[in-house]
mmCIF file of C-alpha atoms in Angstrom:
data_model
loop_
_atom_site.group_PDB
_atom_site.id
_atom_site.type_symbol
_atom_site.label_atom_id
_atom_site.label_comp_id
_atom_site.label_asym_id
_atom_site.label_seq_id
_atom_site.Cartn_x
_atom_site.Cartn_y
_atom_site.Cartn_z
ATOM 1 C CA MET A 839 22.227 6.197 32.795
ATOM 2 C CA GLN A 840 22.998 2.677 33.897
ATOM 3 C CA LEU A 841 20.515 0.331 32.262
ATOM 4 C CA ASP A 842 19.976 -3.364 32.836
ATOM 5 C CA PRO A 843 18.362 -4.550 29.570
ATOM 6 C CA VAL A 844 17.220 -7.855 31.078
ATOM 7 C CA GLN A 845 15.231 -6.073 33.796
ATOM 8 C CA GLU A 846 13.866 -3.550 31.301
ATOM 9 C CA TRP A 847 12.714 -6.331 28.984
ATOM 10 C CA ARG A 848 10.882 -7.957 31.890
ATOM 11 C CA GLN A 849 9.118 -4.663 32.647
ATOM 12 C CA ILE A 850 8.189 -4.210 28.967
ATOM 13 C CA PHE A 851 6.755 -7.733 28.828
ATOM 14 C CA TYR A 852 4.492 -7.087 31.814
ATOM 15 C CA ASP A 853 3.503 -3.630 30.566
ATOM 16 C CA ALA A 854 2.468 -5.114 27.213
ATOM 17 C CA TRP A 855 0.407 -7.766 29.001
ATOM 18 C CA ARG A 856 -1.294 -5.116 31.167
ATOM 19 C CA LEU A 857 -2.106 -2.860 28.206
ATOM 20 C CA GLU A 858 -3.960 -5.728 26.542
ATOM 21 C CA ARG A 859 -5.722 -6.596 29.803
ATOM 22 C CA ASP A 860 -6.935 -3.026 30.396
ATOM 23 C CA TYR A 861 -7.737 -1.816 26.856
ATOM 24 C CA PHE A 862 -8.730 -4.858 24.775
ATOM 25 C CA HIS A 863 -12.116 -4.139 23.195
ATOM 26 C CA GLU A 864 -14.076 -6.651 25.258
ATOM 27 C CA PRO A 865 -13.395 -7.696 28.872
ATOM 28 C CA SER A 866 -13.523 -11.468 28.382
ATOM 29 C CA MET A 867 -10.397 -11.230 26.204
ATOM 30 C CA ASN A 868 -12.159 -13.355 23.559
ATOM 31 C CA GLY A 869 -12.532 -16.100 26.154
ATOM 32 C CA VAL A 870 -8.775 -16.419 26.617
ATOM 33 C CA ASP A 871 -7.417 -17.002 30.142
ATOM 34 C CA TRP A 872 -5.151 -13.963 30.066
ATOM 35 C CA PRO A 873 -3.415 -14.506 33.448
ATOM 36 C CA ALA A 874 -2.629 -18.089 32.446
ATOM 37 C CA LEU A 875 -1.136 -16.881 29.178
ATOM 38 C CA ARG A 876 1.129 -14.472 31.021
ATOM 39 C CA ALA A 877 2.427 -17.330 33.137
ATOM 40 C CA ARG A 878 2.888 -19.479 30.051
ATOM 41 C CA TYR A 879 4.951 -16.957 28.114
ATOM 42 C CA GLU A 880 6.907 -15.317 30.942
ATOM 43 C CA ARG A 881 8.727 -18.632 31.394
ATOM 44 C CA TYR A 882 10.611 -17.795 28.197
ATOM 45 C CA LEU A 883 11.874 -14.422 29.441
ATOM 46 C CA PRO A 884 15.214 -15.855 30.651
ATOM 47 C CA SER A 885 15.861 -17.015 27.075
ATOM 48 C CA VAL A 886 15.326 -13.554 25.540
ATOM 49 C CA GLY A 887 18.682 -12.346 24.250
ATOM 50 C CA SER A 888 17.755 -9.170 22.370
ATOM 51 C CA ARG A 889 15.008 -6.605 21.920
ATOM 52 C CA GLU A 890 14.037 -8.416 18.722
ATOM 53 C CA ASP A 891 13.587 -11.619 20.731
ATOM 54 C CA LEU A 892 11.309 -9.766 23.151
ATOM 55 C CA ASN A 893 9.108 -8.444 20.344
ATOM 56 C CA TYR A 894 8.839 -11.983 18.995
ATOM 57 C CA LEU A 895 7.801 -13.315 22.413
ATOM 58 C CA ILE A 896 5.236 -10.539 22.997
ATOM 59 C CA GLY A 897 3.928 -11.060 19.457
ATOM 60 C CA LEU A 898 3.279 -14.735 20.193
ATOM 61 C CA MET A 899 1.434 -13.857 23.384
ATOM 62 C CA VAL A 900 -0.860 -11.188 21.915
ATOM 63 C CA ALA A 901 -1.573 -13.401 18.891
ATOM 64 C CA GLU A 902 -3.458 -15.708 21.263
ATOM 65 C CA LEU A 903 -6.253 -13.092 21.240
ATOM 66 C CA ALA A 904 -6.978 -14.132 17.630
ATOM 67 C CA THR A 905 -7.798 -10.660 16.323
ATOM 68 C CA SER A 906 -6.179 -8.265 13.909
ATOM 69 C CA HIS A 907 -3.995 -5.314 14.908
ATOM 70 C CA THR A 908 -2.002 -7.290 17.478
ATOM 71 C CA TRP A 909 1.718 -6.706 17.040
ATOM 72 C CA ALA A 910 4.914 -5.867 18.838
ATOM 73 C CA PHE A 911 7.596 -3.766 17.212
ATOM 74 C CA GLY A 912 10.127 -1.029 17.732
ATOM 75 C CA GLY A 913 11.903 -0.275 20.958
ATOM 76 C CA ASP A 914 15.509 0.381 21.855
ATOM 77 C CA MET A 915 17.168 -1.417 18.952
ATOM 78 C CA PRO A 916 20.826 -1.153 17.944
ATOM 79 C CA GLN A 917 21.265 0.979 14.852
ATOM 80 C CA TYR A 918 23.366 -0.444 12.054
ATOM 81 C CA PRO A 919 24.779 2.058 9.561
ATOM 82 C CA GLY A 920 23.981 0.873 6.074
ATOM 83 C CA HIS A 921 25.235 1.520 2.579
ATOM 84 C CA PRO A 922 22.145 2.364 0.530
ATOM 85 C CA THR A 923 22.097 1.117 -3.025
ATOM 86 C CA GLY A 924 20.845 3.532 -5.664
ATOM 87 C CA VAL A 925 18.259 2.576 -8.245
ATOM 88 C CA LEU A 926 17.732 4.112 -11.667
ATOM 89 C CA GLY A 927 14.040 3.484 -12.272
ATOM 90 C CA CYS A 928 14.410 0.939 -15.042
ATOM 91 C CA ASP A 929 14.287 -2.767 -15.831
ATOM 92 C CA PHE A 930 17.438 -4.464 -17.140
ATOM 93 C CA VAL A 931 17.840 -7.506 -19.360
ATOM 94 C CA VAL A 932 21.074 -9.221 -20.290
ATOM 95 C CA ASP A 933 21.839 -8.901 -23.985
ATOM 96 C CA GLN A 934 25.115 -9.741 -25.731
ATOM 97 C CA GLY A 935 26.958 -9.893 -22.429
ATOM 98 C CA ARG A 936 25.819 -6.420 -21.337
ATOM 99 C CA TYR A 937 22.985 -4.798 -19.399
ATOM 100 C CA ARG A 938 20.338 -3.409 -21.738
ATOM 101 C CA ILE A 939 17.567 -1.123 -20.486
ATOM 102 C CA GLU A 940 14.308 -2.840 -21.383
ATOM 103 C CA ARG A 941 11.915 -0.362 -19.751
ATOM 104 C CA ILE A 942 12.204 3.045 -18.132
ATOM 105 C CA VAL A 943 9.798 3.815 -15.312
ATOM 106 C CA ARG A 944 8.194 7.209 -15.956
ATOM 107 C CA GLY A 945 6.915 8.001 -12.470
ATOM 108 C CA ASP A 946 6.038 11.550 -11.485
ATOM 109 C CA GLY A 947 8.811 14.102 -11.213
ATOM 110 C CA SER A 948 6.750 16.469 -9.059
ATOM 111 C CA SER A 949 7.649 14.484 -5.932
ATOM 112 C CA GLY A 950 10.873 12.963 -4.726
ATOM 113 C CA GLU A 951 9.028 9.821 -3.661
ATOM 114 C CA THR A 952 7.712 9.201 -7.182
ATOM 115 C CA ARG A 953 10.714 10.451 -9.167
ATOM 116 C CA SER A 954 12.351 8.093 -11.641
ATOM 117 C CA PRO A 955 16.035 8.997 -12.185
ATOM 118 C CA LEU A 956 16.174 7.961 -15.847
ATOM 119 C CA ALA A 957 12.827 9.472 -16.842
ATOM 120 C CA ALA A 958 14.287 12.926 -17.471
ATOM 121 C CA ALA A 959 17.712 11.745 -18.679
ATOM 122 C CA ASP A 960 18.974 11.378 -22.241
ATOM 123 C CA VAL A 961 18.349 7.640 -22.142
ATOM 124 C CA LYS A 962 15.755 5.479 -23.854
ATOM 125 C CA PRO A 963 14.687 1.834 -23.768
ATOM 126 C CA GLY A 964 17.117 -0.287 -25.753
ATOM 127 C CA ASP A 965 20.202 1.603 -24.604
ATOM 128 C CA PHE A 966 23.046 -0.318 -22.952
ATOM 129 C CA VAL A 967 24.772 0.629 -19.691
ATOM 130 C CA LEU A 968 28.452 -0.048 -20.268
ATOM 131 C CA ALA A 969 29.967 1.585 -17.184
ATOM 132 C CA VAL A 970 29.050 3.298 -13.891
ATOM 133 C CA ASN A 971 31.312 6.161 -12.783
ATOM 134 C CA GLY A 972 33.922 4.947 -15.230
ATOM 135 C CA ARG A 973 33.923 1.349 -14.028
ATOM 136 C CA GLU A 974 33.018 -1.090 -16.790
ATOM 137 C CA VAL A 975 30.052 -3.361 -16.123
ATOM 138 C CA THR A 976 29.264 -6.581 -17.973
ATOM 139 C CA ALA A 977 26.706 -9.314 -17.487
ATOM 140 C CA ALA A 978 29.250 -11.083 -15.268
ATOM 141 C CA ASP A 979 28.963 -8.203 -12.774
ATOM 142 C CA ASP A 980 26.129 -7.098 -10.499
ATOM 143 C CA VAL A 981 25.235 -3.671 -11.852
ATOM 144 C CA PHE A 982 23.696 -2.695 -8.515
ATOM 145 C CA ALA A 983 26.989 -3.344 -6.734
ATOM 146 C CA LEU A 984 28.343 -0.324 -8.627
ATOM 147 C CA LEU A 985 25.405 1.779 -7.411
ATOM 148 C CA VAL A 986 26.161 1.342 -3.705
ATOM 149 C CA ASP A 987 26.449 4.726 -1.928
ATOM 150 C CA THR A 988 25.146 6.638 -4.955
ATOM 151 C CA VAL A 989 21.753 7.673 -3.528
ATOM 152 C CA GLY A 990 21.321 11.412 -4.024
ATOM 153 C CA LYS A 991 24.743 11.719 -5.661
ATOM 154 C CA GLU A 992 25.407 12.655 -9.281
ATOM 155 C CA THR A 993 26.475 9.480 -11.046
ATOM 156 C CA ALA A 994 27.987 9.097 -14.521
ATOM 157 C CA LEU A 995 26.567 6.341 -16.707
ATOM 158 C CA THR A 996 28.252 5.264 -19.910
ATOM 159 C CA ILE A 997 25.338 4.758 -22.293
ATOM 160 C CA SER A 998 25.394 3.335 -25.796
ATOM 161 C CA PRO A 999 22.747 2.288 -28.334
ATOM 162 C CA THR A 1000 24.820 -0.869 -28.918
ATOM 163 C CA PRO A 1001 27.206 -2.958 -26.799
ATOM 164 C CA ASP A 1002 30.048 -1.200 -28.628
ATOM 165 C CA VAL A 1003 31.878 1.258 -26.386
ATOM 166 C CA HIS A 1004 32.896 3.371 -29.397
ATOM 167 C CA GLU A 1005 29.311 4.622 -29.735
ATOM 168 C CA ALA A 1006 29.001 5.474 -26.054
ATOM 169 C CA ARG A 1007 28.231 8.788 -24.365
ATOM 170 C CA ILE A 1008 28.239 9.930 -20.765
ATOM 171 C CA VAL A 1009 24.910 10.642 -19.068
ATOM 172 C CA LYS A 1010 24.731 12.024 -15.534
ATOM 173 C CA VAL A 1011 21.860 10.964 -13.279
ATOM 174 C CA THR A 1012 21.050 11.025 -9.558
ATOM 175 C CA PRO A 1013 20.037 7.557 -8.342
ATOM 176 C CA ALA A 1014 17.149 7.271 -5.886
ATOM 177 C CA GLU A 1015 16.897 5.151 -2.764
ATOM 178 C CA SER A 1016 13.760 3.482 -4.122
ATOM 179 C CA ASP A 1017 11.752 3.543 -7.324
ATOM 180 C CA MET A 1018 8.676 1.823 -5.887
ATOM 181 C CA GLY A 1019 6.756 5.109 -5.785
ATOM 182 C CA ALA A 1020 7.500 5.715 -9.455
ATOM 183 C CA ARG A 1021 6.510 2.163 -10.361
ATOM 184 C CA TYR A 1022 3.266 2.610 -8.448
ATOM 185 C CA VAL A 1023 2.450 5.749 -10.446
ATOM 186 C CA ASP A 1024 3.091 3.878 -13.701
ATOM 187 C CA TRP A 1025 0.857 0.995 -12.592
ATOM 188 C CA VAL A 1026 -2.016 3.355 -11.740
ATOM 189 C CA ASN A 1027 -1.610 5.208 -15.042
ATOM 190 C CA ARG A 1028 -1.671 1.943 -17.012
ATOM 191 C CA ASN A 1029 -4.849 0.868 -15.241
ATOM 192 C CA ARG A 1030 -6.496 4.238 -15.851
ATOM 193 C CA ASP A 1031 -5.558 4.123 -19.546
ATOM 194 C CA ARG A 1032 -6.957 0.614 -19.834
ATOM 195 C CA VAL A 1033 -10.264 1.610 -18.236
ATOM 196 C CA ALA A 1034 -10.542 4.702 -20.435
ATOM 197 C CA GLN A 1035 -9.862 2.707 -23.600
ATOM 198 C CA ALA A 1036 -12.305 -0.073 -22.703
ATOM 199 C CA THR A 1037 -15.110 2.372 -21.841
ATOM 200 C CA ALA A 1038 -14.518 4.937 -24.599
ATOM 201 C CA GLY A 1039 -13.457 7.474 -21.989
ATOM 202 C CA ARG A 1040 -16.735 7.289 -20.052
ATOM 203 C CA CYS A 1041 -15.332 5.699 -16.892
ATOM 204 C CA GLY A 1042 -12.644 6.997 -14.560
ATOM 205 C CA TYR A 1043 -10.264 4.961 -12.404
ATOM 206 C CA VAL A 1044 -9.020 5.761 -8.897
ATOM 207 C CA HIS A 1045 -6.640 3.681 -6.804
ATOM 208 C CA VAL A 1046 -6.531 4.239 -3.033
ATOM 209 C CA PRO A 1047 -3.369 2.655 -1.519
ATOM 210 C CA ASN A 1048 -4.315 3.354 2.103
ATOM 211 C CA THR A 1049 -6.840 5.262 4.184
ATOM 212 C CA GLY A 1050 -4.295 7.400 5.999
ATOM 213 C CA ARG A 1051 -3.554 11.023 5.200
ATOM 214 C CA GLY A 1052 -1.393 10.052 2.229
ATOM 215 C CA GLY A 1053 -4.108 7.828 0.782
ATOM 216 C CA MET A 1054 -6.704 10.565 1.197
ATOM 217 C CA ALA A 1055 -4.463 12.995 -0.658
ATOM 218 C CA ILE A 1056 -3.964 10.478 -3.484
ATOM 219 C CA PHE A 1057 -7.724 9.916 -3.661
ATOM 220 C CA ALA A 1058 -8.335 13.678 -3.887
ATOM 221 C CA ARG A 1059 -5.802 14.197 -6.691
ATOM 222 C CA GLN A 1060 -7.292 11.379 -8.753
ATOM 223 C CA PHE A 1061 -10.968 11.917 -7.977
ATOM 224 C CA PHE A 1062 -11.095 15.691 -8.561
ATOM 225 C CA ALA A 1063 -9.342 15.256 -11.912
ATOM 226 C CA GLN A 1064 -12.045 12.869 -13.164
ATOM 227 C CA ILE A 1065 -15.319 14.494 -12.146
ATOM 228 C CA ASP A 1066 -16.234 14.791 -15.833
ATOM 229 C CA LYS A 1067 -16.602 10.993 -16.060
ATOM 230 C CA GLN A 1068 -19.934 9.174 -16.234
ATOM 231 C CA ALA A 1069 -18.784 6.327 -13.984
ATOM 232 C CA LEU A 1070 -15.938 5.310 -11.711
ATOM 233 C CA ILE A 1071 -13.949 2.210 -10.781
ATOM 234 C CA VAL A 1072 -12.468 2.602 -7.299
ATOM 235 C CA ASP A 1073 -9.591 0.178 -6.744
ATOM 236 C CA ILE A 1074 -8.624 -0.512 -3.112
ATOM 237 C CA ARG A 1075 -6.545 -3.632 -3.707
ATOM 238 C CA TRP A 1076 -3.503 -3.720 -1.400
ATOM 239 C CA ASN A 1077 -5.055 -0.947 0.695
ATOM 240 C CA SER A 1078 -3.104 -1.060 3.972
ATOM 241 C CA GLY A 1079 -5.582 0.934 6.066
ATOM 242 C CA GLY A 1080 -4.995 3.876 8.353
ATOM 243 C CA LEU A 1081 -7.960 6.049 9.322
ATOM 244 C CA PHE A 1082 -11.713 5.834 8.770
ATOM 245 C CA PRO A 1083 -12.430 6.362 5.028
ATOM 246 C CA ALA A 1084 -15.784 8.094 5.615
ATOM 247 C CA SER A 1085 -14.830 11.319 3.816
ATOM 248 C CA MET A 1086 -13.945 9.432 0.628
ATOM 249 C CA ILE A 1087 -17.241 7.543 0.738
ATOM 250 C CA GLU A 1088 -19.070 10.861 1.193
ATOM 251 C CA HIS A 1089 -17.491 12.163 -2.021
ATOM 252 C CA LEU A 1090 -18.449 8.999 -3.884
ATOM 253 C CA ARG A 1091 -22.088 9.050 -2.756
ATOM 254 C CA ARG A 1092 -22.836 12.659 -3.723
ATOM 255 C CA ILE A 1093 -26.045 13.094 -5.696
ATOM 256 C CA ARG A 1094 -27.118 15.813 -8.074
ATOM 257 C CA LEU A 1095 -29.032 18.484 -6.166
ATOM 258 C CA GLY A 1096 -29.615 20.827 -9.067
ATOM 259 C CA THR A 1097 -28.480 22.106 -12.447
ATOM 260 C CA TYR A 1098 -28.136 25.741 -13.535
ATOM 261 C CA GLU A 1099 -28.244 26.850 -17.147
ATOM 262 C CA GLN A 1100 -26.415 29.850 -18.544
ATOM 263 C CA ARG A 1101 -26.585 31.606 -21.881
ATOM 264 C CA TYR A 1102 -22.953 30.901 -22.689
ATOM 265 C CA GLY A 1103 -21.037 27.850 -21.543
ATOM 266 C CA ASN A 1104 -21.949 24.540 -20.025
ATOM 267 C CA ASP A 1105 -24.607 23.860 -17.448
ATOM 268 C CA LEU A 1106 -23.460 24.100 -13.843
ATOM 269 C CA ARG A 1107 -24.031 21.017 -11.702
ATOM 270 C CA VAL A 1108 -24.516 21.200 -7.958
ATOM 271 C CA PRO A 1109 -22.462 19.848 -6.336
ATOM 272 C CA GLY A 1110 -19.887 20.235 -9.056
ATOM 273 C CA VAL A 1111 -17.214 17.993 -7.541
ATOM 274 C CA ALA A 1112 -18.943 14.657 -8.012
ATOM 275 C CA VAL A 1113 -19.308 11.640 -10.276
ATOM 276 C CA TYR A 1114 -23.043 10.949 -10.367
ATOM 277 C CA GLY A 1115 -22.940 7.751 -12.399
ATOM 278 C CA PRO A 1116 -22.421 4.108 -11.403
ATOM 279 C CA LYS A 1117 -19.450 2.925 -9.404
ATOM 280 C CA VAL A 1118 -17.662 -0.386 -8.899
ATOM 281 C CA LEU A 1119 -15.305 -1.222 -6.046
ATOM 282 C CA LEU A 1120 -12.306 -3.486 -6.654
ATOM 283 C CA THR A 1121 -10.871 -5.464 -3.699
ATOM 284 C CA ASN A 1122 -8.452 -8.309 -3.015
ATOM 285 C CA ASN A 1123 -7.186 -10.430 -0.121
ATOM 286 C CA ASN A 1124 -4.645 -7.743 0.815
ATOM 287 C CA THR A 1125 -7.321 -5.094 1.376
ATOM 288 C CA MET A 1126 -7.178 -4.652 5.133
ATOM 289 C CA SER A 1127 -8.120 -2.541 8.149
ATOM 290 C CA GLY A 1128 -9.251 0.813 6.736
ATOM 291 C CA GLY A 1129 -9.515 -1.025 3.414
ATOM 292 C CA ASP A 1130 -11.989 -3.450 5.000
ATOM 293 C CA ALA A 1131 -13.886 -0.414 6.311
ATOM 294 C CA PHE A 1132 -13.890 1.150 2.829
ATOM 295 C CA ALA A 1133 -15.564 -1.967 1.424
ATOM 296 C CA ILE A 1134 -18.060 -2.079 4.312
ATOM 297 C CA TYR A 1135 -18.998 1.598 3.923
ATOM 298 C CA PHE A 1136 -19.222 1.260 0.117
ATOM 299 C CA ARG A 1137 -21.737 -1.555 0.508
ATOM 300 C CA VAL A 1138 -23.714 0.175 3.272
ATOM 301 C CA ALA A 1139 -23.925 3.324 1.104
ATOM 302 C CA GLY A 1140 -25.294 1.235 -1.780
ATOM 303 C CA LEU A 1141 -22.751 2.663 -4.208
ATOM 304 C CA GLY A 1142 -22.522 -0.390 -6.454
ATOM 305 C CA PRO A 1143 -21.140 -3.904 -6.805
ATOM 306 C CA ILE A 1144 -17.875 -5.072 -5.259
ATOM 307 C CA VAL A 1145 -15.601 -7.121 -7.523
ATOM 308 C CA GLY A 1146 -12.404 -9.041 -6.810
ATOM 309 C CA GLY A 1147 -11.174 -10.934 -3.759
ATOM 310 C CA ARG A 1148 -12.459 -11.216 -0.216
ATOM 311 C CA THR A 1149 -10.856 -8.585 2.006
ATOM 312 C CA ALA A 1150 -8.513 -9.509 4.844
ATOM 313 C CA GLY A 1151 -11.004 -9.086 7.687
ATOM 314 C CA ALA A 1152 -8.912 -6.869 9.964
ATOM 315 C CA THR A 1153 -11.493 -4.556 11.495
ATOM 316 C CA ILE A 1154 -10.669 -4.429 15.221
ATOM 317 C CA GLY A 1155 -8.458 -1.373 15.217
ATOM 318 C CA ASN A 1156 -6.284 0.607 17.581
ATOM 319 C CA VAL A 1157 -6.698 3.940 19.263
ATOM 320 C CA GLY A 1158 -3.889 5.920 20.876
ATOM 321 C CA MET A 1159 -2.055 3.471 23.128
ATOM 322 C CA PRO A 1160 0.671 4.417 25.632
ATOM 323 C CA GLN A 1161 4.140 3.611 24.337
ATOM 324 C CA LEU A 1162 6.340 1.154 26.149
ATOM 325 C CA VAL A 1163 9.208 2.463 28.262
ATOM 326 C CA ASP A 1164 11.743 2.297 25.394
ATOM 327 C CA ASN A 1165 9.321 3.717 22.789
ATOM 328 C CA GLY A 1166 8.343 0.285 21.528
ATOM 329 C CA GLU A 1167 4.724 -0.495 20.772
ATOM 330 C CA VAL A 1168 2.287 -3.314 21.267
ATOM 331 C CA GLY A 1169 -0.890 -3.390 19.210
ATOM 332 C CA VAL A 1170 -3.994 -3.309 21.388
ATOM 333 C CA PRO A 1171 -7.238 -3.987 19.459
ATOM 334 C CA ALA A 1172 -9.421 -1.563 21.378
ATOM 335 C CA LEU A 1173 -11.919 -0.499 18.719
ATOM 336 C CA ALA A 1174 -14.187 -3.174 17.270
ATOM 337 C CA PHE A 1175 -16.431 -2.606 14.258
ATOM 338 C CA LYS A 1176 -20.057 -3.453 15.059
ATOM 339 C CA PRO A 1177 -21.937 -4.880 12.052
ATOM 340 C CA ALA A 1178 -25.511 -3.805 11.431
ATOM 341 C CA ALA A 1179 -28.241 -6.135 12.631
ATOM 342 C CA GLY A 1180 -28.315 -9.214 10.443
ATOM 343 C CA SER A 1181 -24.983 -8.402 8.780
ATOM 344 C CA PRO A 1182 -22.181 -10.973 8.860
ATOM 345 C CA GLN A 1183 -19.159 -10.479 11.099
ATOM 346 C CA VAL A 1184 -16.199 -9.079 9.164
ATOM 347 C CA GLU A 1185 -13.332 -9.595 11.619
ATOM 348 C CA ASN A 1186 -11.326 -12.670 10.543
ATOM 349 C CA ALA A 1187 -13.879 -13.193 7.750
ATOM 350 C CA GLY A 1188 -13.534 -10.210 5.433
ATOM 351 C CA VAL A 1189 -15.974 -8.581 3.046
ATOM 352 C CA THR A 1190 -17.089 -11.023 0.365
ATOM 353 C CA PRO A 1191 -17.397 -9.376 -3.066
ATOM 354 C CA ASP A 1192 -20.564 -9.556 -5.115
ATOM 355 C CA VAL A 1193 -18.439 -10.984 -7.921
ATOM 356 C CA GLU A 1194 -15.429 -13.006 -6.736
ATOM 357 C CA VAL A 1195 -12.480 -13.079 -9.130
ATOM 358 C CA ALA A 1196 -9.166 -14.792 -8.395
ATOM 359 C CA PRO A 1197 -6.043 -12.742 -9.179
ATOM 360 C CA GLY A 1198 -3.818 -13.561 -12.136
ATOM 361 C CA ILE A 1199 -1.106 -16.050 -11.146
ATOM 362 C CA GLU A 1200 1.340 -15.812 -14.034
ATOM 363 C CA GLU A 1201 2.719 -12.498 -15.240
ATOM 364 C CA ASN A 1202 2.570 -13.762 -18.807
ATOM 365 C CA ALA A 1203 -0.996 -15.003 -18.523
ATOM 366 C CA GLU A 1204 -3.385 -14.127 -21.304
ATOM 367 C CA GLU A 1205 -5.182 -11.808 -18.865
ATOM 368 C CA PRO A 1206 -2.637 -10.505 -16.309
ATOM 369 C CA ASP A 1207 -5.265 -8.638 -14.271
ATOM 370 C CA PRO A 1208 -8.554 -10.568 -14.442
ATOM 371 C CA GLN A 1209 -9.951 -8.613 -11.478
ATOM 372 C CA LEU A 1210 -9.656 -5.283 -13.277
ATOM 373 C CA ALA A 1211 -11.027 -6.882 -16.455
ATOM 374 C CA ARG A 1212 -14.114 -8.062 -14.561
ATOM 375 C CA ALA A 1213 -14.556 -4.639 -12.935
ATOM 376 C CA ILE A 1214 -14.558 -3.085 -16.415
ATOM 377 C CA THR A 1215 -17.216 -5.575 -17.520
ATOM 378 C CA ALA A 1216 -19.287 -4.697 -14.460
ATOM 379 C CA ILE A 1217 -19.072 -0.928 -14.975
ATOM 380 C CA LEU A 1218 -20.010 -1.297 -18.648
ATOM 381 C CA GLY A 1219 -23.032 -3.301 -17.563
ATOM 382 C CA GLU A 1220 -24.005 -0.582 -15.078
ATOM 383 C CA LEU A 1221 -23.617 2.119 -17.728
ATOM 384 C CA ASN A 1222 -25.758 0.203 -20.207
ATOM 385 C CA ARG A 1223 -28.505 -0.367 -17.627
ATOM 386 C CA ARG A 1224 -28.635 3.366 -16.883
#
């Protein structure tokens, strides 16, 4: 088809403005003169030179509504073929002019998203990487430059316990596009181990990264595996939201309805899939949207104290909005959370914890995660009181 991008961008701009006008959660548009704003921003349309420019312009306009979930992204963008760089799932340090592996990320090999390439290889921390696919690498080189276009491809690493090439061996690995999933798994496992050690195994630890389908699945895997615990720390720091987290709250608020004895074996609890003891919620300033809702529901359900940082305060969410003509999207805050009578407004304010704790600033601080440390103190206090 013959397409005039300039005319299409003009149509998209007006469509985005109309979607906000017709579906914004309250008709006064937060007191903003919406027609005047259209006139103000449409003057810049002749200066738009790309679809990215248009998203930027629309983003400025919808930001005038001063609520969360206003955005502009996507659309008919040019696609640029890239050259993905492989990663090995490790941390390097420079030692004696070579790259030495300081730490290997363990991850979880059951999923491609959490797989760490070196975790199952004949490599250990302290080994040196002397070459990649036969090309020597020293500290003067960028080791990742030799891993370009290796994602999903068998790659030969020359590994040695010393910088001496005479002690080297060849190890074949398959680099991944990202090791963030594997690093996330390691971080959760370290936190869980720390909680278990500090509470003598009495308290479990669950991290919920989002409230979408993926986050619910992660919650289920962690929660069901720890129903033998007496207490639970639920960590929703950096929770990016998604859907309503009501089902997770329902699992957390289950109470004991009965116990059945049997001649042989343990007593049977009803419901069996539950942690009946005290709970603490851990939040920070990057807990948003569905994460805000998680903190609100946790407090309304009376599940326990909230520790950490004030949440982001992004509670006016979206429902299914029509896409723009080129499959772009503009965020329309159409669904506003209504606080209970006498409760403070959360939008643009956030949920204030019962115990506010600033995050650790320096990685080498004496206490790198003071928020988790304070949550452990709180759960121990709850256990002792009960």
